Short mmCIF file of C-alpha atoms and ligand atoms in Angstrom, two decimals:
data_model
loop_
_atom_site.label_atom_id
_atom_site.label_comp_id
_atom_site.label_asym_id
_atom_site.label_seq_id
_atom_site.Cartn_x
_atom_site.Cartn_y
_atom_site.Cartn_z
CA UNK A 1 91.75 130.66 91.79
CA UNK A 2 92.12 126.74 90.20
CA UNK A 3 88.96 124.85 89.93
CA UNK A 4 90.91 121.49 90.06
CA UNK A 5 91.58 119.44 93.49
CA UNK A 6 94.93 117.72 93.83
CA UNK A 7 94.48 114.41 94.75
CA UNK A 8 96.90 113.36 97.23
CA UNK A 9 96.77 109.71 98.23
CA UNK A 10 98.63 108.41 101.46
CA UNK A 11 97.52 104.69 101.49
CA UNK A 12 100.63 103.48 101.61
CA UNK A 13 102.20 105.79 103.97
CA UNK A 14 99.66 107.21 106.35
CA UNK A 15 97.20 103.72 105.71
CA UNK A 16 100.30 101.27 106.01
CA UNK A 17 101.31 102.59 109.25
CA UNK A 18 98.20 101.65 110.53
CA UNK A 19 97.99 97.90 109.29
CA UNK A 20 99.11 95.17 111.59
CA UNK A 21 100.98 93.61 109.44
CA UNK A 22 103.22 95.45 107.15
CA UNK A 23 102.94 95.19 103.09
CA UNK A 24 105.40 94.00 100.76
CA UNK A 25 107.04 96.15 98.52
CA UNK A 26 105.36 93.75 95.74
CA UNK A 27 102.12 94.84 97.49
CA UNK A 28 102.76 98.14 97.70
CA UNK A 29 103.74 98.39 93.48
CA UNK A 30 100.65 96.72 93.07
CA UNK A 31 98.51 99.29 94.94
CA UNK A 32 100.78 102.30 93.28
CA UNK A 33 99.78 100.82 89.99
CA UNK A 34 96.22 100.88 90.89
CA UNK A 35 96.76 104.37 92.29
CA UNK A 36 98.26 105.57 89.37
CA UNK A 37 95.51 104.03 86.99
CA UNK A 38 92.98 105.83 89.11
CA UNK A 39 94.11 109.18 88.28
CA UNK A 40 95.27 110.15 91.53
CA UNK A 41 97.75 113.09 91.16
CA UNK A 42 100.39 112.31 94.20
CA UNK A 43 100.84 109.44 95.50
CA UNK A 44 103.21 109.42 99.16
CA UNK A 45 104.73 106.19 98.59
CA UNK A 46 106.36 106.41 102.10
CA UNK A 47 108.74 107.23 105.03
CA UNK A 48 112.42 106.12 104.02
CA UNK A 49 114.09 106.82 106.95
CA UNK A 50 111.78 104.92 109.03
CA UNK A 51 113.01 101.23 107.85
CA UNK A 52 115.21 99.54 104.89
CA UNK A 53 111.87 98.25 103.33
CA UNK A 54 110.17 102.09 103.47
CA UNK A 55 113.15 102.80 101.77
CA UNK A 56 113.32 99.86 99.38
CA UNK A 57 109.51 100.13 98.68
CA UNK A 58 109.85 104.11 97.69
CA UNK A 59 112.55 103.63 95.34
CA UNK A 60 110.76 100.93 93.67
CA UNK A 61 107.37 102.93 93.10
CA UNK A 62 109.76 106.00 92.18
CA UNK A 63 111.43 104.03 89.86
CA UNK A 64 108.43 102.47 87.88
CA UNK A 65 105.74 104.77 88.46
CA UNK A 66 105.25 107.62 85.77
CA UNK A 67 101.91 108.51 85.65
CA UNK A 68 101.65 110.10 89.24
CA UNK A 69 104.29 112.16 91.21
CA UNK A 70 106.01 110.46 93.92
CA UNK A 71 105.95 111.80 97.58
CA UNK A 72 108.34 110.76 100.30
CA UNK A 73 107.66 111.95 103.92
CA UNK A 74 110.62 112.67 106.03
CA UNK A 75 110.76 114.61 109.58
CA UNK A 76 112.21 118.18 109.77
CA UNK A 77 114.98 116.75 110.31
CA UNK A 78 118.11 116.93 107.83
CA UNK A 79 118.64 113.08 107.92
CA UNK A 80 115.15 112.41 107.03
CA UNK A 81 115.11 114.95 104.14
CA UNK A 82 118.14 113.57 102.42
CA UNK A 83 117.32 109.90 102.59
CA UNK A 84 113.73 110.47 101.25
CA UNK A 85 115.40 112.74 98.49
CA UNK A 86 118.06 109.27 98.20
CA UNK A 87 115.03 107.46 97.53
CA UNK A 88 113.19 109.34 95.36
CA UNK A 89 115.59 110.72 92.99
CA UNK A 90 115.03 107.76 90.57
CA UNK A 91 111.51 109.18 90.01
CA UNK A 92 110.37 111.25 86.91
CA UNK A 93 109.30 113.95 89.30
CA UNK A 94 108.65 113.72 92.96
CA UNK A 95 108.16 115.90 96.00
CA UNK A 96 109.57 116.33 99.37
CA UNK A 97 106.98 116.13 101.97
CA UNK A 98 108.54 117.65 105.67
CA UNK A 99 106.34 117.88 109.09
CA UNK A 100 106.40 119.25 112.42
CA UNK A 101 104.26 119.43 115.17
CA UNK A 102 102.68 123.16 115.39
CA UNK A 103 99.71 123.37 118.33
CA UNK A 104 101.01 124.32 121.58
CA UNK A 105 100.45 120.75 123.31
CA UNK A 106 102.81 119.01 121.01
CA UNK A 107 105.23 121.53 120.90
CA UNK A 108 105.61 121.92 124.73
CA UNK A 109 104.73 118.27 125.79
CA UNK A 110 106.07 116.04 122.69
CA UNK A 111 109.14 118.00 121.17
CA UNK A 112 109.87 120.37 124.24
CA UNK A 113 110.79 123.26 122.18
CA UNK A 114 109.70 126.48 122.05
CA UNK A 115 107.52 127.78 119.08
CA UNK A 116 110.82 130.37 117.95
CA UNK A 117 112.43 126.89 117.13
CA UNK A 118 109.77 124.78 115.46
CA UNK A 119 109.62 127.76 113.07
CA UNK A 120 113.59 127.73 112.74
CA UNK A 121 113.31 124.04 112.12
CA UNK A 122 110.61 124.50 109.36
CA UNK A 123 111.98 126.88 107.32
CA UNK A 124 115.42 125.07 107.64
CA UNK A 125 114.05 121.88 106.61
CA UNK A 126 111.97 123.79 103.42
CA UNK A 127 115.25 125.09 102.57
CA UNK A 128 116.92 121.66 102.84
CA UNK A 129 114.49 120.05 100.78
CA UNK A 130 114.57 123.10 97.88
CA UNK A 131 117.95 121.31 97.21
CA UNK A 132 116.70 118.40 95.96
CA UNK A 133 113.40 119.24 94.28
CA UNK A 134 111.15 122.46 93.85
CA UNK A 135 108.30 121.01 94.85
CA UNK A 136 108.22 120.66 98.63
CA UNK A 137 105.03 120.15 100.96
CA UNK A 138 105.43 121.45 104.25
CA UNK A 139 102.89 120.11 107.24
CA UNK A 140 101.57 121.32 110.33
CA UNK A 141 101.21 118.47 111.76
CA UNK A 142 97.61 119.01 114.77
CA UNK A 143 97.11 122.30 112.77
CA UNK A 144 93.70 122.07 114.09
CA UNK A 145 94.28 122.88 117.17
CA UNK A 146 97.17 125.12 117.03
CA UNK A 147 96.34 129.22 117.76
CA UNK A 148 95.36 131.28 114.38
CA UNK A 149 98.06 133.03 115.16
CA UNK A 150 101.30 130.66 115.17
CA UNK A 151 99.56 128.85 112.43
CA UNK A 152 99.28 132.13 110.56
CA UNK A 153 103.40 132.12 111.35
CA UNK A 154 104.19 129.11 109.99
CA UNK A 155 102.31 129.05 107.12
CA UNK A 156 104.02 132.37 105.67
CA UNK A 157 107.44 131.07 106.91
CA UNK A 158 107.68 128.27 104.94
CA UNK A 159 106.40 129.26 101.96
CA UNK A 160 108.97 132.33 102.40
CA UNK A 161 111.42 129.43 102.66
CA UNK A 162 110.19 127.89 99.22
CA UNK A 163 107.30 125.38 99.75
CA UNK A 164 104.80 124.83 97.45
CA UNK A 165 102.45 122.97 98.87
CA UNK A 166 101.39 123.68 102.31
CA UNK A 167 99.50 121.03 104.39
CA UNK A 168 97.03 121.70 107.05
CA UNK A 169 95.94 118.68 108.76
CA UNK A 170 93.37 118.21 111.72
CA UNK A 171 95.62 115.36 112.90
CA UNK A 172 93.43 114.26 115.86
CA UNK A 173 89.88 114.46 114.19
CA UNK A 174 89.06 117.26 116.38
CA UNK A 175 87.23 119.74 114.63
CA UNK A 176 84.07 120.72 113.17
CA UNK A 177 83.16 121.36 109.30
CA UNK A 178 82.56 124.99 109.32
CA UNK A 179 85.47 125.22 112.35
CA UNK A 180 88.13 123.35 109.81
CA UNK A 181 86.48 125.37 106.90
CA UNK A 182 86.93 128.67 108.89
CA UNK A 183 91.03 127.81 109.91
CA UNK A 184 91.84 128.00 106.28
CA UNK A 185 89.83 130.56 105.37
CA UNK A 186 91.36 132.62 108.14
CA UNK A 187 94.69 131.60 106.38
CA UNK A 188 93.67 133.25 103.26
CA UNK A 189 92.44 136.43 104.70
CA UNK A 190 96.06 136.67 106.95
CA UNK A 191 98.60 135.00 105.36
CA UNK A 192 100.22 138.01 102.98
CA UNK A 193 101.76 135.09 100.78
CA UNK A 194 99.28 132.54 100.30
CA UNK A 195 98.70 132.83 96.80
CA UNK A 196 102.36 131.31 96.19
CA UNK A 197 101.62 127.94 97.68
CA UNK A 198 98.74 125.04 97.30
CA UNK A 199 96.72 124.85 100.46
CA UNK A 200 95.99 121.38 101.35
CA UNK A 201 94.24 119.69 104.06
CA UNK A 202 94.75 116.21 105.89
CA UNK A 203 91.69 115.05 107.56
CA UNK A 204 91.44 112.15 110.03
CA UNK A 205 88.56 110.43 110.98
CA UNK A 206 88.30 110.03 115.00
CA UNK A 207 84.92 111.96 114.75
CA UNK A 208 83.82 110.84 111.76
CA UNK A 209 84.37 114.38 110.38
CA UNK A 210 87.18 113.56 107.41
CA UNK A 211 85.43 114.40 104.55
CA UNK A 212 82.82 116.82 105.60
CA UNK A 213 85.75 118.99 107.01
CA UNK A 214 88.01 118.12 103.74
CA UNK A 215 85.04 119.38 101.79
CA UNK A 216 84.75 123.05 104.12
CA UNK A 217 88.12 123.07 103.40
CA UNK A 218 87.92 123.21 99.27
CA UNK A 219 84.96 125.62 99.86
CA UNK A 220 87.23 127.82 101.66
CA UNK A 221 89.80 127.93 98.92
CA UNK A 222 92.02 124.38 99.75
CA UNK A 223 93.08 123.06 96.65
CA UNK A 224 94.64 119.39 97.48
CA UNK A 225 92.72 117.30 99.38
CA UNK A 226 94.95 113.89 101.13
CA UNK A 227 93.39 110.94 102.19
CA UNK A 228 93.45 106.76 101.21
CA UNK A 229 91.80 104.26 99.60
CA UNK A 230 88.76 102.97 101.97
CA UNK A 231 89.85 105.67 104.93
CA UNK A 232 92.52 103.22 106.04
CA UNK A 233 94.79 104.79 108.65
CA UNK A 234 95.86 105.56 112.10
CA UNK A 235 93.16 105.29 115.17
CA UNK A 236 89.99 105.41 113.10
CA UNK A 237 91.88 105.99 110.07
CA UNK A 238 91.94 109.37 107.10
CA UNK A 239 89.63 110.68 105.09
CA UNK A 240 87.94 108.43 102.14
CA UNK A 241 89.68 109.59 99.08
CA UNK A 242 86.69 107.31 97.12
CA UNK A 243 84.56 109.75 99.29
CA UNK A 244 86.08 113.03 98.60
CA UNK A 245 86.07 111.67 94.39
CA UNK A 246 82.41 110.99 94.53
CA UNK A 247 81.86 113.85 96.39
CA UNK A 248 83.43 116.32 93.62
CA UNK A 249 81.70 114.16 90.90
CA UNK A 250 78.08 113.99 92.08
CA UNK A 251 78.06 117.93 93.26
CA UNK A 252 81.06 118.97 91.39
CA UNK A 253 78.74 121.72 89.71
CA UNK A 254 77.39 122.96 93.67
CA UNK A 255 81.23 123.39 94.52
CA UNK A 256 82.60 124.83 91.64
CA UNK A 257 85.39 122.47 91.71
CA UNK A 258 86.29 119.09 89.61
CA UNK A 259 89.21 116.52 89.75
CA UNK A 260 91.10 114.88 87.45
CA UNK A 261 90.62 111.48 88.46
CA UNK A 262 89.41 107.80 86.48
CA UNK A 263 85.69 107.09 88.69
CA UNK A 264 85.30 104.24 86.91
CA UNK A 265 88.25 102.77 88.37
CA UNK A 266 87.48 103.33 92.43
CA UNK A 267 85.90 99.84 92.56
CA UNK A 268 88.86 97.62 91.85
CA UNK A 269 91.47 100.16 93.54
CA UNK A 270 89.48 99.84 96.45
CA UNK A 271 89.07 96.23 96.28
CA UNK A 272 92.62 95.83 95.44
CA UNK A 273 93.68 97.51 98.92
CA UNK A 274 91.11 96.13 100.91
CA UNK A 275 92.66 92.54 99.90
CA UNK A 276 96.28 93.00 100.20
CA UNK A 277 96.04 95.32 103.22
CA UNK A 278 93.34 92.38 104.91
CA UNK A 279 90.63 95.46 105.72
CA UNK A 280 87.81 94.33 104.97
CA UNK A 281 84.82 97.45 103.74
CA UNK A 282 81.61 97.58 106.02
CA UNK A 283 78.69 97.03 103.95
CA UNK A 284 76.70 99.95 104.45
CA UNK A 285 80.33 101.99 103.84
CA UNK A 286 79.35 105.24 101.40
CA UNK A 287 80.33 104.75 97.67
CA UNK A 288 82.43 101.08 98.14
CA UNK A 289 79.96 99.22 100.77
CA UNK A 290 79.00 96.40 99.25
CA UNK A 291 75.37 97.58 100.04
CA UNK A 292 76.48 101.07 98.54
CA UNK A 293 73.98 100.58 95.51
CA UNK A 294 71.60 97.48 96.93
CA UNK A 295 67.86 99.08 97.55
CA UNK A 296 66.35 96.91 100.22
CA UNK A 297 62.71 98.42 100.85
CA UNK A 298 59.79 97.92 99.09
CA UNK A 299 58.90 101.75 98.67
CA UNK A 300 62.35 102.01 97.58
CA UNK A 301 62.62 99.48 95.07
CA UNK A 302 58.90 100.48 93.71
CA UNK A 303 60.57 103.71 92.76
CA UNK A 304 63.77 102.89 91.05
CA UNK A 305 61.76 100.64 89.00
CA UNK A 306 60.41 104.03 88.10
CA UNK A 307 63.22 106.05 87.47
CA UNK A 308 66.47 105.26 88.83
CA UNK A 309 66.86 109.13 89.80
CA UNK A 310 64.10 108.49 92.91
CA UNK A 311 66.91 106.93 95.08
CA UNK A 312 70.32 107.10 93.32
CA UNK A 313 72.41 109.89 92.99
CA UNK A 314 75.44 108.06 91.26
CA UNK A 315 75.44 104.90 89.38
CA UNK A 316 77.24 101.95 90.44
CA UNK A 317 78.86 101.91 86.78
CA UNK A 318 80.38 105.08 87.41
CA UNK A 319 82.58 103.43 90.06
CA UNK A 320 83.20 100.85 87.60
CA UNK A 321 81.08 98.59 89.18
CA UNK A 322 79.81 96.27 86.36
CA UNK A 323 77.24 93.56 86.89
CA UNK A 324 79.10 90.54 84.63
CA UNK A 325 78.18 87.19 85.09
CA UNK A 326 81.49 85.64 82.88
CA UNK A 327 80.89 82.02 82.12
CA UNK A 328 84.58 80.99 81.22
CA UNK A 329 84.81 77.46 80.94
CA UNK A 330 87.72 75.11 80.89
CA UNK A 331 86.82 75.03 77.22
CA UNK A 332 87.23 78.44 77.10
CA UNK A 333 90.93 79.70 75.25
CA UNK A 334 93.58 81.95 76.21
CA UNK A 335 91.72 84.57 73.64
CA UNK A 336 88.87 84.35 75.43
CA UNK A 337 90.50 84.66 78.97
CA UNK A 338 92.19 87.98 77.51
CA UNK A 339 89.28 89.32 76.26
CA UNK A 340 87.19 89.11 79.38
CA UNK A 341 90.64 91.13 81.43
CA UNK A 342 90.44 93.64 78.11
CA UNK A 343 86.57 93.98 79.24
CA UNK A 344 87.32 94.55 82.81
CA UNK A 345 90.16 97.42 82.00
CA UNK A 346 92.82 95.29 82.74
CA UNK A 347 96.29 96.18 80.39
CA UNK A 348 98.38 93.07 79.06
CA UNK A 349 101.12 94.74 81.64
CA UNK A 350 98.85 93.70 84.46
CA UNK A 351 99.45 89.86 84.75
CA UNK A 352 101.44 87.16 82.56
CA UNK A 353 98.24 85.44 80.25
CA UNK A 354 100.47 82.32 80.59
CA UNK A 355 100.15 81.90 84.04
CA UNK A 356 96.89 83.38 84.15
CA UNK A 357 95.68 81.25 81.79
CA UNK A 358 97.49 78.10 83.83
CA UNK A 359 95.58 79.10 86.71
CA UNK A 360 92.07 79.83 85.21
CA UNK A 361 92.39 75.92 83.41
CA UNK A 362 93.15 74.68 86.99
CA UNK A 363 90.46 76.39 88.51
CA UNK A 364 87.82 76.06 85.89
CA UNK A 365 88.43 72.38 85.97
CA UNK A 366 87.97 72.13 89.46
CA UNK A 367 84.62 75.01 89.53
CA UNK A 368 82.99 74.25 86.58
CA UNK A 369 82.35 77.87 85.28
CA UNK A 370 84.45 80.72 86.16
CA UNK A 371 83.27 84.43 86.89
CA UNK A 372 85.02 87.82 86.46
CA UNK A 373 85.55 88.56 89.66
CA UNK A 374 87.52 84.77 90.02
CA UNK A 375 89.68 86.10 87.57
CA UNK A 376 90.59 89.04 88.88
CA UNK A 377 91.37 87.21 91.98
CA UNK A 378 93.92 84.77 90.17
CA UNK A 379 95.33 87.85 88.82
CA UNK A 380 96.10 89.36 92.39
CA UNK A 381 97.27 86.17 93.53
CA UNK A 382 99.32 85.41 90.64
CA UNK A 383 100.65 88.49 90.87
CA UNK A 384 101.66 88.30 94.50
CA UNK A 385 103.77 84.70 94.19
CA UNK A 386 107.34 84.79 93.96
CA UNK A 387 108.35 82.32 91.28
CA UNK A 388 111.24 81.50 93.92
CA UNK A 389 108.71 80.16 96.16
CA UNK A 390 110.68 77.75 98.11
CA UNK A 391 107.90 75.85 99.44
CA UNK A 392 104.75 74.99 97.10
CA UNK A 393 102.21 72.38 98.23
CA UNK A 394 101.95 69.79 95.53
CA UNK A 395 99.21 67.46 97.22
CA UNK A 396 96.84 67.58 99.55
CA UNK A 397 94.72 64.79 101.33
CA UNK A 398 92.29 65.68 104.35
CA UNK A 399 89.67 63.21 105.95
CA UNK A 400 87.81 64.85 108.37
CA UNK A 401 84.86 63.78 111.14
CA UNK A 402 83.22 64.76 113.72
CA UNK A 403 86.29 63.82 116.23
CA UNK A 404 89.92 64.16 114.76
CA UNK A 405 91.23 65.34 111.67
CA UNK A 406 93.86 63.35 109.11
CA UNK A 407 96.24 65.54 106.61
CA UNK A 408 98.55 63.89 104.20
CA UNK A 409 100.71 66.16 101.89
CA UNK A 410 103.37 66.38 99.78
CA UNK A 411 105.35 69.09 99.56
CA UNK A 412 108.11 70.61 97.46
CA UNK A 413 111.08 72.08 99.06
CA UNK A 414 113.20 73.78 96.92
CA UNK A 415 114.20 70.64 94.65
CA UNK A 416 112.84 68.20 96.76
CA UNK A 417 109.60 66.89 97.23
CA UNK A 418 109.13 65.83 101.17
CA UNK A 419 105.74 63.61 102.81
CA UNK A 420 103.68 63.77 105.73
CA UNK A 421 100.52 62.93 107.42
CA UNK A 422 99.65 64.51 110.84
CA UNK A 423 96.51 63.86 113.13
CA UNK A 424 94.70 67.30 114.27
CA UNK A 425 91.83 68.69 116.00
CA UNK A 426 90.56 69.47 112.76
CA UNK A 427 91.94 69.36 109.12
CA UNK A 428 93.58 73.14 108.95
CA UNK A 429 95.24 72.04 112.47
CA UNK A 430 96.26 68.77 110.99
CA UNK A 431 97.85 70.49 107.78
CA UNK A 432 99.59 73.19 109.73
CA UNK A 433 101.42 70.25 111.56
CA UNK A 434 102.05 68.93 108.66
CA UNK A 435 103.77 72.38 106.97
CA UNK A 436 105.47 72.81 110.28
CA UNK A 437 107.15 69.53 110.43
CA UNK A 438 108.48 69.65 106.88
CA UNK A 439 109.44 73.64 107.00
CA UNK A 440 110.54 73.62 110.22
CA UNK A 441 108.93 76.70 110.79
CA UNK A 442 106.90 76.71 113.91
CA UNK A 443 104.51 80.38 114.03
CA UNK A 444 102.55 81.82 116.52
CA UNK A 445 98.81 82.98 114.38
CA UNK A 446 97.64 86.52 115.49
CA UNK A 447 94.65 85.97 113.38
CA UNK A 448 93.01 83.68 110.95
CA UNK A 449 90.42 84.50 109.24
CA UNK A 450 87.65 82.85 106.36
CA UNK A 451 85.59 84.79 103.78
CA UNK A 452 84.02 84.10 100.86
CA UNK A 453 85.32 85.72 97.54
CA UNK A 454 82.35 85.62 94.36
CA UNK A 455 79.32 85.05 95.14
CA UNK A 456 76.90 82.23 96.66
CA UNK A 457 77.75 78.81 95.92
CA UNK A 458 80.48 79.97 93.62
CA UNK A 459 82.40 81.81 95.81
CA UNK A 460 86.12 80.76 96.61
CA UNK A 461 87.49 80.15 99.80
CA UNK A 462 90.00 82.86 101.06
CA UNK A 463 92.16 82.45 104.08
CA UNK A 464 94.14 85.41 105.58
CA UNK A 465 96.50 84.91 108.36
CA UNK A 466 98.71 87.24 110.59
CA UNK A 467 101.44 85.49 111.81
CA UNK A 468 104.14 86.62 114.59
CA UNK A 469 107.90 85.60 114.11
CA UNK A 470 110.49 86.83 116.02
CA UNK A 471 109.13 90.12 116.76
CA UNK A 472 107.66 91.29 113.03
CA UNK A 473 103.84 90.63 111.79
CA UNK A 474 103.42 88.73 108.43
CA UNK A 475 100.46 88.63 106.09
CA UNK A 476 99.31 85.55 104.86
CA UNK A 477 97.00 84.60 102.40
CA UNK A 478 95.57 81.83 99.95
CA UNK A 479 93.03 81.64 97.38
CA UNK A 480 91.17 77.79 96.84
CA UNK A 481 87.92 76.30 95.85
CA UNK A 482 88.50 74.19 99.00
CA UNK A 483 89.03 76.11 102.47
CA UNK A 484 91.75 73.85 103.91
CA UNK A 485 93.93 74.43 100.90
CA UNK A 486 93.44 78.26 101.23
CA UNK A 487 94.31 77.68 104.74
CA UNK A 488 97.85 75.84 103.72
CA UNK A 489 98.36 78.49 101.09
CA UNK A 490 97.90 81.56 103.14
CA UNK A 491 100.75 79.66 106.10
CA UNK A 492 102.93 79.14 103.20
CA UNK A 493 102.45 82.28 102.11
CA UNK A 494 103.88 83.56 105.10
CA UNK A 495 106.12 80.82 105.05
CA UNK A 496 107.65 81.78 101.90
CA UNK A 497 108.28 85.22 102.92
CA UNK A 498 109.95 84.68 106.50
CA UNK A 499 112.48 81.80 104.41
CA UNK A 500 113.27 84.76 101.84
CA UNK A 501 114.14 87.29 104.84
CA UNK A 502 115.88 84.31 106.43
CA UNK A 503 117.91 84.40 103.57
CA UNK A 504 119.32 87.38 102.71
CA UNK A 505 120.01 88.07 106.35
CA UNK A 506 122.19 84.83 106.10
CA UNK A 507 123.46 86.56 102.65
CA UNK A 508 124.56 89.73 104.18
CA UNK A 509 125.96 88.01 107.37
CA UNK A 510 128.62 86.31 105.13
CA UNK A 511 129.43 89.19 103.08
CA UNK A 512 129.67 91.05 106.74
CA UNK A 513 132.38 87.55 107.62
CA UNK A 514 134.07 88.05 104.63
CA UNK A 515 135.21 91.56 104.65
CA UNK A 516 136.12 91.11 108.34
O1 LIG B 601 98.44 113.24 110.75
C1 LIG B 601 99.21 114.17 110.45
O2 LIG B 601 99.09 115.26 110.96
C2 LIG B 601 100.17 113.16 109.37
C3 LIG B 601 101.26 114.55 108.87
C4 LIG B 601 102.41 113.86 108.80
C5 LIG B 601 100.91 115.25 107.44
O3 LIG B 601 99.91 112.55 109.16
ZN1 LIG B 602 97.65 111.81 109.10
#
C-alpha cells in the first residue's frame, strides 16, 4: 500500500462556512497561496452553487493556483455538479466532490427518502461528475453513524460508478478512535472493489477526537485525510491539519506513512488563517499555540538546558517558528527589507516591494525598530487593501480625558478631502461618529476586538470588527501603532467593502435597466 497520505484541505469550504463574516475573494486567494506553499495536495476551495461569491472565489483559486489540485463541493444534484465543473474548468488539475447523507437518521428525517434512492442518487452524481473529470470524490455524509452494511453497499456502488476517492466523514464527531478505525478496516475487508479508490476520512471535533480518529483510520488503510488549518469549521471544528502533519512527521516511523507537506510553512500558514478568519488560536493549542514550545516549570527548564529531548518531541524550527529579532530602522534601505523578506521565505511575487517599503518607512518613523513580524503584518494588510479604496484616512487628531473625547479627521472620499469633528464617550466612539457622518454609512457593530500584534511594548495595535449591514456580515481589520487609528482603519475596511458592493450592485442595476 502507498505510504504517502494525501492531505486535503477544506479551510476555505468547511472552515469558511462556520465564520461569522465570509472571507472576500482576495482573502481566500491569500489563504490558497499559503496552502499551496505548505504543499497540501488538494484544496477544497468552496461550494460554487451556494452563492455567486463562492463561485467567483473557486474560479479565482482555480485560475491562480498551480501547485495543488483544486476541488469544489456539490450535493448529489445535477445542477450543483454542473456549476462546480463550470467554476473549476480553468484549473490545471481539478476534482469534483459530491456528497449525500447515508446514516439512517439523515436519510429518513433529513432527506426523507429510501436508502435505494440514496444509492441511486450517489451513482447518478458520480457518473455525471465523471463527464467533466476523471478525479471524482464521493462522500457519505454522517458515515460514522451509518449501518455498516449500508456503508459497504454505497461505497462499492460509488466506486463502480467511477469515484476515485471515497470519503468517510464522521460528520458529527461521534465515534471513538478504535471504532472509526474499525469502520475503515471493515470497508477494506468487505468492499470488493476498494482497491480502485483512495479511502479518505473527514472527522469533526465535537468530542475532541478528530485527530485521533483520523490517525486510527490511516492505520487501518485510509490514505487521504481531510481537515482545516487551526481546526476551524462547523461547531467544534474539523480535524486540525497542522496536528495531522506533525503527528505524521514526528511518529512517521511508527505509522509507516509520510506526507508531501513542507512542515516549516505550518506556523505562518496558521497565523495567516487565524488573522484573516478572525479566529484567535488558544495559547495551549497543539503545534501552533503560543505556548506549544514554551516550558514553564523549573524542572522542565532544567531538563531542557541539559538536553532538549527531555521535554521536546519536535522543534519549533520544524514548523517554521524562528526567533528572529530583526531591527530594521527608517535608515534601512529597500534591499535590507527585501533581504529580510527573503530570509523569512517570502517570494517577490508574495508582495509588492514598493508598497511594503513605503509602509515600512511610515512605521519605522513612528515606532523606531521594525521587527520581522511587523513586516509580515504590513505585507498581509497591504495585500488586503484595495488600490481603489474610496475612503482613506488622511489625518487623525484625538483629545481624550476622563470625561469625554474629541476627534477630528480628514477623510479622502474619492477625489475630495472632507473634514469632520465629533465628541464621543471615548476616542473610538468620537472617531466612528466622524466616519459615519462623512461616509453616510451608519453600521451596527456585532463585535469589536483590540489585540496586540507583536511582542511587549513593541507590538502594534490590531482592531478587528464584525459589522452588520443590510443583513450581511463584514469583517474589518486595522493595524497601527495607535489603537484609535487601527480602529478607524478597521471601520473603513468594512465601509470600503460595502461601498464597493453597492457600486457593483448599481452597475448591474443600470445594465438591467438598459436592456429593458
Ligand atoms: O462533515 C461532512 O460530512 C462534510 C461533507 C460535505 C464531506 O463536510
Ligand atoms: Zn465537514
